[in-house]
Amino acid sequence: MSVRRILFAAVALAIGFRLVFAAPAVAHTGNEPYTKDEDFLKEIGFDQKLGAQLPLDLTFTDETGKTVRLGEYFGQKPVVMLITYYNCTMLCPLLLDGLVRTLRPLSFDIGKQFTVLTVSINPRETSSIAASRKDLYVQRYGRSGAERGWHFLTGTADAIAALTQAVGFRFVYDRKKDEYAHASGIVILTPEGKAARYFYGVEFSPRDMRLALIEAANNTIGNPVDQILLYCYHYDPLTGKYGVIIMNVLRLAGSATALALGSFMVVMFRRDRRMAAADGEAR
């Protein structure tokens, strides 16, 4: 292979990685172009609406076929929400698998410290297919009690539109392919139903997820180490990730150094006093 071909392949690979990891993923963008009369890609997105209140009076259908009010899943725990659709064969399974891989390392459990809501954007999907997806991913998660805290919902077009608009999730139905074009990501919501954090893509950092859940829960979960991490890491809405706050790290390091130095001096002073007292008794 010539040097020119190698360079071309490297540039193409770099561009591909940038498209995948630098922006919210988009479903179903195959070789066949979208229709010209509908510029789908301009309509697709996942806009951050931090602090936005979900319309908790909306009603959906859960995986058992029961009509439920959205507010039933809020009130005590933070909520991780995914907006997908169950017959999706490309991006949505990657998102669900990525979430499972993110949650497994956490000491927090679905149904105990937080709730997960998976909501379909396809109003034609039924509770039976929602139930099959729930069985699959609860099994992959592999922790007891998760079935009580991970819910798979379907709903009417009006309910779906109201929910997605509230959190900034923009998608388009491709009539030609009978598929939905949409972005990929998750929203972390407070127990009151307000959007607290957004994570984009199909793979998420377990550390970022843990910090987001602790913040969304108003620090009612976690441990003292988590509080130190929250002091040193800050959520950046531009990137949808937690980054290091250099000044806070320096302050913490300075405080630790001063504490260590002070402790050393106290120990040395006490030792000197004991030695002086011992010399006095010997004389």
PDB file of C-alpha atoms in Angstrom:
ATOM      1  CA  MET A   1       0.000   0.000   0.000  1.00  0.00           C
ATOM      2  CA  SER A   2       1.370   3.431  -0.956  1.00  0.00           C
ATOM      3  CA  VAL A   3       2.054   6.207   1.518  1.00  0.00           C
ATOM      4  CA  ARG A   4      -0.763   8.272  -0.031  1.00  0.00           C
ATOM      5  CA  ARG A   5      -3.296   5.484   0.538  1.00  0.00           C
ATOM      6  CA  ILE A   6      -2.139   5.007   4.119  1.00  0.00           C
ATOM      7  CA  LEU A   7      -2.535   8.721   4.843  1.00  0.00           C
ATOM      8  CA  PHE A   8      -5.957   8.759   3.203  1.00  0.00           C
ATOM      9  CA  ALA A   9      -7.107   5.800   5.301  1.00  0.00           C
ATOM     10  CA  ALA A  10      -5.819   7.409   8.504  1.00  0.00           C
ATOM     11  CA  VAL A  11      -7.627  10.685   7.786  1.00  0.00           C
ATOM     12  CA  ALA A  12     -10.850   8.844   6.964  1.00  0.00           C
ATOM     13  CA  LEU A  13     -10.603   6.840  10.185  1.00  0.00           C
ATOM     14  CA  ALA A  14      -9.985   9.993  12.241  1.00  0.00           C
ATOM     15  CA  ILE A  15     -12.995  11.726  10.686  1.00  0.00           C
ATOM     16  CA  GLY A  16     -15.131   8.676  11.386  1.00  0.00           C
ATOM     17  CA  PHE A  17     -14.146   8.615  15.051  1.00  0.00           C
ATOM     18  CA  ARG A  18     -14.818  12.339  15.337  1.00  0.00           C
ATOM     19  CA  LEU A  19     -18.303  11.955  13.901  1.00  0.00           C
ATOM     20  CA  VAL A  20     -19.095   9.086  16.252  1.00  0.00           C
ATOM     21  CA  PHE A  21     -17.700  10.457  19.493  1.00  0.00           C
ATOM     22  CA  ALA A  22     -17.852  14.248  19.159  1.00  0.00           C
ATOM     23  CA  ALA A  23     -21.573  14.596  18.496  1.00  0.00           C
ATOM     24  CA  PRO A  24     -24.843  12.944  19.512  1.00  0.00           C
ATOM     25  CA  ALA A  25     -25.282   9.758  17.533  1.00  0.00           C
ATOM     26  CA  VAL A  26     -28.008   9.672  14.879  1.00  0.00           C
ATOM     27  CA  ALA A  27     -30.001   6.563  14.025  1.00  0.00           C
ATOM     28  CA  HIS A  28     -30.626   5.043  10.630  1.00  0.00           C
ATOM     29  CA  THR A  29     -28.412   7.128   8.382  1.00  0.00           C
ATOM     30  CA  GLY A  30     -27.698   4.461   5.811  1.00  0.00           C
ATOM     31  CA  ASN A  31     -26.533   4.718   2.218  1.00  0.00           C
ATOM     32  CA  GLU A  32     -29.995   5.474   0.901  1.00  0.00           C
ATOM     33  CA  PRO A  33     -30.574   9.255   1.219  1.00  0.00           C
ATOM     34  CA  TYR A  34     -33.575  10.803   2.918  1.00  0.00           C
ATOM     35  CA  THR A  35     -36.250  12.360   0.743  1.00  0.00           C
ATOM     36  CA  LYS A  36     -35.403  15.832  -0.524  1.00  0.00           C
ATOM     37  CA  ASP A  37     -38.671  17.400   0.616  1.00  0.00           C
ATOM     38  CA  GLU A  38     -37.816  16.615   4.239  1.00  0.00           C
ATOM     39  CA  ASP A  39     -34.405  17.652   5.467  1.00  0.00           C
ATOM     40  CA  PHE A  40     -34.395  15.204   8.362  1.00  0.00           C
ATOM     41  CA  LEU A  41     -30.931  15.840   9.679  1.00  0.00           C
ATOM     42  CA  LYS A  42     -31.732  19.471  10.470  1.00  0.00           C
ATOM     43  CA  GLU A  43     -34.678  18.381  12.584  1.00  0.00           C
ATOM     44  CA  ILE A  44     -32.828  15.790  14.648  1.00  0.00           C
ATOM     45  CA  GLY A  45     -31.160  16.719  17.920  1.00  0.00           C
ATOM     46  CA  PHE A  46     -30.977  16.459  21.682  1.00  0.00           C
ATOM     47  CA  ASP A  47     -31.037  19.947  23.192  1.00  0.00           C
ATOM     48  CA  GLN A  48     -30.092  20.417  26.823  1.00  0.00           C
ATOM     49  CA  LYS A  49     -32.891  21.945  28.856  1.00  0.00           C
ATOM     50  CA  LEU A  50     -31.286  21.891  32.267  1.00  0.00           C
ATOM     51  CA  GLY A  51     -33.830  22.551  34.984  1.00  0.00           C
ATOM     52  CA  ALA A  52     -36.801  21.912  32.712  1.00  0.00           C
ATOM     53  CA  GLN A  53     -39.786  20.360  34.459  1.00  0.00           C
ATOM     54  CA  LEU A  54     -41.293  17.195  32.996  1.00  0.00           C
ATOM     55  CA  PRO A  55     -45.076  17.192  32.588  1.00  0.00           C
ATOM     56  CA  LEU A  56     -45.669  14.577  35.265  1.00  0.00           C
ATOM     57  CA  ASP A  57     -49.399  14.388  34.562  1.00  0.00           C
ATOM     58  CA  LEU A  58     -48.779  12.664  31.211  1.00  0.00           C
ATOM     59  CA  THR A  59     -50.077   9.103  30.943  1.00  0.00           C
ATOM     60  CA  PHE A  60     -48.333   6.170  29.277  1.00  0.00           C
ATOM     61  CA  THR A  61     -48.715   2.399  29.172  1.00  0.00           C
ATOM     62  CA  ASP A  62     -46.193   0.238  30.997  1.00  0.00           C
ATOM     63  CA  GLU A  63     -44.885  -3.166  29.951  1.00  0.00           C
ATOM     64  CA  THR A  64     -47.761  -4.928  31.705  1.00  0.00           C
ATOM     65  CA  GLY A  65     -50.397  -3.010  29.734  1.00  0.00           C
ATOM     66  CA  LYS A  66     -51.330  -0.820  32.698  1.00  0.00           C
ATOM     67  CA  THR A  67     -52.013   2.894  32.188  1.00  0.00           C
ATOM     68  CA  VAL A  68     -49.586   4.846  34.349  1.00  0.00           C
ATOM     69  CA  ARG A  69     -49.030   8.467  35.173  1.00  0.00           C
ATOM     70  CA  LEU A  70     -45.486   9.714  34.593  1.00  0.00           C
ATOM     71  CA  GLY A  71     -45.395  11.215  38.061  1.00  0.00           C
ATOM     72  CA  GLU A  72     -45.692   7.731  39.594  1.00  0.00           C
ATOM     73  CA  TYR A  73     -41.992   7.185  38.886  1.00  0.00           C
ATOM     74  CA  PHE A  74     -40.861  10.337  40.655  1.00  0.00           C
ATOM     75  CA  GLY A  75     -40.885  11.688  44.187  1.00  0.00           C
ATOM     76  CA  GLN A  76     -38.145   9.768  46.008  1.00  0.00           C
ATOM     77  CA  LYS A  77     -35.310   8.759  43.657  1.00  0.00           C
ATOM     78  CA  PRO A  78     -33.415  10.272  40.718  1.00  0.00           C
ATOM     79  CA  VAL A  79     -34.425   8.885  37.332  1.00  0.00           C
ATOM     80  CA  VAL A  80     -32.364   7.880  34.297  1.00  0.00           C
ATOM     81  CA  MET A  81     -34.474   8.303  31.166  1.00  0.00           C
ATOM     82  CA  LEU A  82     -33.814   6.864  27.712  1.00  0.00           C
ATOM     83  CA  ILE A  83     -35.914   7.836  24.707  1.00  0.00           C
ATOM     84  CA  THR A  84     -35.759   5.112  22.061  1.00  0.00           C
ATOM     85  CA  TYR A  85     -38.096   2.772  20.232  1.00  0.00           C
ATOM     86  CA  TYR A  86     -38.247  -0.960  20.638  1.00  0.00           C
ATOM     87  CA  ASN A  87     -38.244  -2.096  16.993  1.00  0.00           C
ATOM     88  CA  CYS A  88     -35.112  -0.088  16.281  1.00  0.00           C
ATOM     89  CA  THR A  89     -32.409  -2.455  15.037  1.00  0.00           C
ATOM     90  CA  MET A  90     -29.388  -0.160  14.956  1.00  0.00           C
ATOM     91  CA  LEU A  91     -28.804   2.659  17.435  1.00  0.00           C
ATOM     92  CA  CYS A  92     -31.306   1.878  20.211  1.00  0.00           C
ATOM     93  CA  PRO A  93     -29.889  -1.563  21.128  1.00  0.00           C
ATOM     94  CA  LEU A  94     -26.427   0.023  21.290  1.00  0.00           C
ATOM     95  CA  LEU A  95     -27.770   2.661  23.675  1.00  0.00           C
ATOM     96  CA  LEU A  96     -29.437   0.091  25.931  1.00  0.00           C
ATOM     97  CA  ASP A  97     -26.368  -2.154  25.947  1.00  0.00           C
ATOM     98  CA  GLY A  98     -24.154   0.847  26.660  1.00  0.00           C
ATOM     99  CA  LEU A  99     -26.311   1.847  29.619  1.00  0.00           C
ATOM    100  CA  VAL A 100     -26.143  -1.668  31.053  1.00  0.00           C
ATOM    101  CA  ARG A 101     -22.343  -1.633  30.785  1.00  0.00           C
ATOM    102  CA  THR A 102     -22.257   1.764  32.487  1.00  0.00           C
ATOM    103  CA  LEU A 103     -24.495   0.762  35.383  1.00  0.00           C
ATOM    104  CA  ARG A 104     -22.900  -2.600  36.196  1.00  0.00           C
ATOM    105  CA  PRO A 105     -19.755  -1.142  37.861  1.00  0.00           C
ATOM    106  CA  LEU A 106     -21.822   1.159  40.087  1.00  0.00           C
ATOM    107  CA  SER A 107     -22.577   0.213  43.674  1.00  0.00           C
ATOM    108  CA  PHE A 108     -25.970   1.875  43.196  1.00  0.00           C
ATOM    109  CA  ASP A 109     -28.784  -0.468  42.123  1.00  0.00           C
ATOM    110  CA  ILE A 110     -31.734   0.115  39.834  1.00  0.00           C
ATOM    111  CA  GLY A 111     -34.838   0.156  41.987  1.00  0.00           C
ATOM    112  CA  LYS A 112     -32.954   1.067  45.173  1.00  0.00           C
ATOM    113  CA  GLN A 113     -30.989   4.262  44.669  1.00  0.00           C
ATOM    114  CA  PHE A 114     -32.482   5.264  41.302  1.00  0.00           C
ATOM    115  CA  THR A 115     -35.104   4.433  38.678  1.00  0.00           C
ATOM    116  CA  VAL A 116     -34.717   3.886  34.927  1.00  0.00           C
ATOM    117  CA  LEU A 117     -37.400   4.836  32.402  1.00  0.00           C
ATOM    118  CA  THR A 118     -37.215   3.692  28.789  1.00  0.00           C
ATOM    119  CA  VAL A 119     -39.805   5.448  26.630  1.00  0.00           C
ATOM    120  CA  SER A 120     -40.686   4.564  23.037  1.00  0.00           C
ATOM    121  CA  ILE A 121     -41.173   7.340  20.475  1.00  0.00           C
ATOM    122  CA  ASN A 122     -43.225   5.005  18.253  1.00  0.00           C
ATOM    123  CA  PRO A 123     -46.932   5.322  19.172  1.00  0.00           C
ATOM    124  CA  ARG A 124     -47.696   2.090  17.288  1.00  0.00           C
ATOM    125  CA  GLU A 125     -45.587  -0.067  19.584  1.00  0.00           C
ATOM    126  CA  THR A 126     -47.368  -2.191  22.175  1.00  0.00           C
ATOM    127  CA  SER A 127     -46.808  -3.169  25.769  1.00  0.00           C
ATOM    128  CA  SER A 128     -46.002  -6.723  24.705  1.00  0.00           C
ATOM    129  CA  ILE A 129     -42.880  -5.675  22.808  1.00  0.00           C
ATOM    130  CA  ALA A 130     -41.998  -3.359  25.696  1.00  0.00           C
ATOM    131  CA  ALA A 131     -42.237  -6.363  28.031  1.00  0.00           C
ATOM    132  CA  SER A 132     -39.926  -8.427  25.820  1.00  0.00           C
ATOM    133  CA  ARG A 133     -37.320  -5.650  25.804  1.00  0.00           C
ATOM    134  CA  LYS A 134     -37.591  -5.286  29.568  1.00  0.00           C
ATOM    135  CA  ASP A 135     -37.022  -9.007  30.113  1.00  0.00           C
ATOM    136  CA  LEU A 136     -33.958  -8.891  27.868  1.00  0.00           C
ATOM    137  CA  TYR A 137     -32.207  -5.920  29.450  1.00  0.00           C
ATOM    138  CA  VAL A 138     -33.119  -6.627  33.054  1.00  0.00           C
ATOM    139  CA  GLN A 139     -31.562 -10.050  32.519  1.00  0.00           C
ATOM    140  CA  ARG A 140     -28.439  -8.475  31.023  1.00  0.00           C
ATOM    141  CA  TYR A 141     -28.179  -6.077  33.959  1.00  0.00           C
ATOM    142  CA  GLY A 142     -28.309  -9.102  36.229  1.00  0.00           C
ATOM    143  CA  ARG A 143     -29.229  -7.654  39.638  1.00  0.00           C
ATOM    144  CA  SER A 144     -32.186  -8.689  41.712  1.00  0.00           C
ATOM    145  CA  GLY A 145     -34.887  -6.091  42.140  1.00  0.00           C
ATOM    146  CA  ALA A 146     -34.109  -4.314  38.875  1.00  0.00           C
ATOM    147  CA  GLU A 147     -37.450  -5.409  37.431  1.00  0.00           C
ATOM    148  CA  ARG A 148     -39.159  -3.187  40.001  1.00  0.00           C
ATOM    149  CA  GLY A 149     -37.118  -0.135  39.081  1.00  0.00           C
ATOM    150  CA  TRP A 150     -36.643  -0.359  35.310  1.00  0.00           C
ATOM    151  CA  HIS A 151     -39.792   0.476  33.345  1.00  0.00           C
ATOM    152  CA  PHE A 152     -40.465   0.298  29.596  1.00  0.00           C
ATOM    153  CA  LEU A 153     -43.242   2.612  28.449  1.00  0.00           C
ATOM    154  CA  THR A 154     -45.292   3.177  25.308  1.00  0.00           C
ATOM    155  CA  GLY A 155     -47.652   6.063  24.671  1.00  0.00           C
ATOM    156  CA  THR A 156     -49.809   8.071  22.342  1.00  0.00           C
ATOM    157  CA  ALA A 157     -48.331  10.495  19.836  1.00  0.00           C
ATOM    158  CA  ASP A 158     -49.475  13.463  21.938  1.00  0.00           C
ATOM    159  CA  ALA A 159     -47.912  12.144  25.144  1.00  0.00           C
ATOM    160  CA  ILE A 160     -44.663  11.313  23.335  1.00  0.00           C
ATOM    161  CA  ALA A 161     -44.542  14.778  21.764  1.00  0.00           C
ATOM    162  CA  ALA A 162     -45.108  16.512  25.107  1.00  0.00           C
ATOM    163  CA  LEU A 163     -42.404  14.471  26.852  1.00  0.00           C
ATOM    164  CA  THR A 164     -39.775  14.789  24.119  1.00  0.00           C
ATOM    165  CA  GLN A 165     -40.357  18.524  23.761  1.00  0.00           C
ATOM    166  CA  ALA A 166     -39.926  18.971  27.503  1.00  0.00           C
ATOM    167  CA  VAL A 167     -36.441  17.418  27.465  1.00  0.00           C
ATOM    168  CA  GLY A 168     -35.341  18.713  24.050  1.00  0.00           C
ATOM    169  CA  PHE A 169     -35.363  15.379  22.207  1.00  0.00           C
ATOM    170  CA  ARG A 170     -36.041  16.042  18.496  1.00  0.00           C
ATOM    171  CA  PHE A 171     -36.725  13.163  16.098  1.00  0.00           C
ATOM    172  CA  VAL A 172     -38.310  12.593  12.704  1.00  0.00           C
ATOM    173  CA  TYR A 173     -40.303   9.717  11.264  1.00  0.00           C
ATOM    174  CA  ASP A 174     -38.966   8.591   7.890  1.00  0.00           C
ATOM    175  CA  ARG A 175     -42.078   7.491   5.995  1.00  0.00           C
ATOM    176  CA  LYS A 176     -40.034   6.097   3.144  1.00  0.00           C
ATOM    177  CA  LYS A 177     -38.164   3.666   5.407  1.00  0.00           C
ATOM    178  CA  ASP A 178     -40.816   3.372   8.118  1.00  0.00           C
ATOM    179  CA  GLU A 179     -38.155   4.220  10.676  1.00  0.00           C
ATOM    180  CA  TYR A 180     -37.346   6.987  13.133  1.00  0.00           C
ATOM    181  CA  ALA A 181     -34.281   9.176  12.804  1.00  0.00           C
ATOM    182  CA  HIS A 182     -33.151  10.378  16.210  1.00  0.00           C
ATOM    183  CA  ALA A 183     -30.218  11.291  18.412  1.00  0.00           C
ATOM    184  CA  SER A 184     -28.830   9.118  21.183  1.00  0.00           C
ATOM    185  CA  GLY A 185     -28.326   9.929  24.827  1.00  0.00           C
ATOM    186  CA  ILE A 186     -29.831   9.870  28.297  1.00  0.00           C
ATOM    187  CA  VAL A 187     -31.266  12.403  30.722  1.00  0.00           C
ATOM    188  CA  ILE A 188     -30.732  12.322  34.475  1.00  0.00           C
ATOM    189  CA  LEU A 189     -33.760  13.713  36.294  1.00  0.00           C
ATOM    190  CA  THR A 190     -34.247  14.826  39.878  1.00  0.00           C
ATOM    191  CA  PRO A 191     -36.874  13.190  42.110  1.00  0.00           C
ATOM    192  CA  GLU A 192     -39.049  16.229  41.330  1.00  0.00           C
ATOM    193  CA  GLY A 193     -38.857  15.484  37.601  1.00  0.00           C
ATOM    194  CA  LYS A 194     -36.449  18.229  36.526  1.00  0.00           C
ATOM    195  CA  ALA A 195     -33.719  17.678  33.939  1.00  0.00           C
ATOM    196  CA  ALA A 196     -30.405  17.694  35.804  1.00  0.00           C
ATOM    197  CA  ARG A 197     -27.796  16.208  33.456  1.00  0.00           C
ATOM    198  CA  TYR A 198     -27.509  15.087  29.819  1.00  0.00           C
ATOM    199  CA  PHE A 199     -25.115  12.467  28.478  1.00  0.00           C
ATOM    200  CA  TYR A 200     -24.754  11.943  24.735  1.00  0.00           C
ATOM    201  CA  GLY A 201     -23.831   8.915  22.656  1.00  0.00           C
ATOM    202  CA  VAL A 202     -24.155   5.216  23.459  1.00  0.00           C
ATOM    203  CA  GLU A 203     -21.287   4.776  25.959  1.00  0.00           C
ATOM    204  CA  PHE A 204     -21.106   6.652  29.244  1.00  0.00           C
ATOM    205  CA  SER A 205     -18.540   7.015  32.003  1.00  0.00           C
ATOM    206  CA  PRO A 206     -19.558   5.163  35.194  1.00  0.00           C
ATOM    207  CA  ARG A 207     -17.888   7.938  37.201  1.00  0.00           C
ATOM    208  CA  ASP A 208     -19.938  10.616  35.415  1.00  0.00           C
ATOM    209  CA  MET A 209     -23.104   8.574  35.904  1.00  0.00           C
ATOM    210  CA  ARG A 210     -22.447   8.167  39.626  1.00  0.00           C
ATOM    211  CA  LEU A 211     -21.753  11.865  40.143  1.00  0.00           C
ATOM    212  CA  ALA A 212     -24.844  12.834  38.153  1.00  0.00           C
ATOM    213  CA  LEU A 213     -27.062  10.543  40.198  1.00  0.00           C
ATOM    214  CA  ILE A 214     -25.645  11.905  43.464  1.00  0.00           C
ATOM    215  CA  GLU A 215     -26.223  15.489  42.357  1.00  0.00           C
ATOM    216  CA  ALA A 216     -29.716  14.745  41.051  1.00  0.00           C
ATOM    217  CA  ALA A 217     -30.555  13.089  44.377  1.00  0.00           C
ATOM    218  CA  ASN A 218     -29.441  16.242  46.231  1.00  0.00           C
ATOM    219  CA  ASN A 219     -26.578  14.338  47.866  1.00  0.00           C
ATOM    220  CA  THR A 220     -28.903  11.894  49.620  1.00  0.00           C
ATOM    221  CA  ILE A 221     -26.907   8.975  48.191  1.00  0.00           C
ATOM    222  CA  GLY A 222     -23.186   8.322  47.953  1.00  0.00           C
ATOM    223  CA  ASN A 223     -20.352   8.556  50.476  1.00  0.00           C
ATOM    224  CA  PRO A 224     -17.755  11.133  51.632  1.00  0.00           C
ATOM    225  CA  VAL A 225     -15.410  10.185  48.797  1.00  0.00           C
ATOM    226  CA  ASP A 226     -18.151  11.110  46.314  1.00  0.00           C
ATOM    227  CA  GLN A 227     -18.397  14.554  47.929  1.00  0.00           C
ATOM    228  CA  ILE A 228     -14.678  15.071  47.354  1.00  0.00           C
ATOM    229  CA  LEU A 229     -15.074  14.020  43.725  1.00  0.00           C
ATOM    230  CA  LEU A 230     -17.971  16.439  43.283  1.00  0.00           C
ATOM    231  CA  TYR A 231     -15.740  19.174  44.679  1.00  0.00           C
ATOM    232  CA  CYS A 232     -13.043  18.335  42.136  1.00  0.00           C
ATOM    233  CA  TYR A 233     -15.268  17.588  39.129  1.00  0.00           C
ATOM    234  CA  HIS A 234     -17.842  19.835  37.515  1.00  0.00           C
ATOM    235  CA  TYR A 235     -20.480  19.085  34.881  1.00  0.00           C
ATOM    236  CA  ASP A 236     -19.841  20.921  31.610  1.00  0.00           C
ATOM    237  CA  PRO A 237     -23.061  21.404  29.593  1.00  0.00           C
ATOM    238  CA  LEU A 238     -21.059  22.027  26.420  1.00  0.00           C
ATOM    239  CA  THR A 239     -19.512  18.570  26.471  1.00  0.00           C
ATOM    240  CA  GLY A 240     -22.120  16.728  28.545  1.00  0.00           C
ATOM    241  CA  LYS A 241     -19.336  15.359  30.756  1.00  0.00           C
ATOM    242  CA  TYR A 242     -17.674  15.975  34.096  1.00  0.00           C
ATOM    243  CA  GLY A 243     -14.310  17.713  33.963  1.00  0.00           C
ATOM    244  CA  VAL A 244     -11.641  18.454  36.555  1.00  0.00           C
ATOM    245  CA  ILE A 245     -11.818  21.832  38.306  1.00  0.00           C
ATOM    246  CA  ILE A 246      -8.119  22.643  38.537  1.00  0.00           C
ATOM    247  CA  MET A 247      -8.459  25.376  41.165  1.00  0.00           C
ATOM    248  CA  ASN A 248     -10.503  23.161  43.474  1.00  0.00           C
ATOM    249  CA  VAL A 249      -7.987  20.352  43.078  1.00  0.00           C
ATOM    250  CA  LEU A 250      -5.170  22.748  43.962  1.00  0.00           C
ATOM    251  CA  ARG A 251      -7.116  24.032  46.970  1.00  0.00           C
ATOM    252  CA  LEU A 252      -7.763  20.489  48.142  1.00  0.00           C
ATOM    253  CA  ALA A 253      -4.119  19.529  47.633  1.00  0.00           C
ATOM    254  CA  GLY A 254      -3.004  22.674  49.487  1.00  0.00           C
ATOM    255  CA  SER A 255      -5.336  21.919  52.379  1.00  0.00           C
ATOM    256  CA  ALA A 256      -4.106  18.331  52.536  1.00  0.00           C
ATOM    257  CA  THR A 257      -0.482  19.527  52.522  1.00  0.00           C
ATOM    258  CA  ALA A 258      -1.143  22.046  55.289  1.00  0.00           C
ATOM    259  CA  LEU A 259      -2.961  19.409  57.343  1.00  0.00           C
ATOM    260  CA  ALA A 260      -0.129  16.918  56.882  1.00  0.00           C
ATOM    261  CA  LEU A 261       2.472  19.538  57.803  1.00  0.00           C
ATOM    262  CA  GLY A 262       0.495  20.624  60.859  1.00  0.00           C
ATOM    263  CA  SER A 263       0.090  17.027  62.006  1.00  0.00           C
ATOM    264  CA  PHE A 264       3.823  16.429  61.569  1.00  0.00           C
ATOM    265  CA  MET A 265       4.660  19.511  63.627  1.00  0.00           C
ATOM    266  CA  VAL A 266       2.281  18.476  66.419  1.00  0.00           C
ATOM    267  CA  VAL A 267       3.834  15.018  66.552  1.00  0.00           C
ATOM    268  CA  MET A 268       7.364  16.480  66.648  1.00  0.00           C
ATOM    269  CA  PHE A 269       6.478  18.989  69.387  1.00  0.00           C
ATOM    270  CA  ARG A 270       4.984  16.228  71.525  1.00  0.00           C
ATOM    271  CA  ARG A 271       8.020  14.043  71.010  1.00  0.00           C
ATOM    272  CA  ASP A 272      10.350  16.901  71.983  1.00  0.00           C
ATOM    273  CA  ARG A 273       8.321  17.507  75.149  1.00  0.00           C
ATOM    274  CA  ARG A 274       8.445  13.834  76.099  1.00  0.00           C
ATOM    275  CA  MET A 275      12.203  13.751  75.533  1.00  0.00           C
ATOM    276  CA  ALA A 276      12.697  16.922  77.592  1.00  0.00           C
ATOM    277  CA  ALA A 277      10.604  15.507  80.422  1.00  0.00           C
ATOM    278  CA  ALA A 278      12.551  12.269  80.354  1.00  0.00           C
ATOM    279  CA  ASP A 279      15.880  14.154  80.539  1.00  0.00           C
ATOM    280  CA  GLY A 280      14.620  16.172  83.525  1.00  0.00           C
ATOM    281  CA  GLU A 281      13.648  13.056  85.464  1.00  0.00           C
ATOM    282  CA  ALA A 282      17.011  11.441  84.702  1.00  0.00           C
ATOM    283  CA  ARG A 283      18.828  14.388  86.268  1.00  0.00           C
TER     284      ARG A 283
END
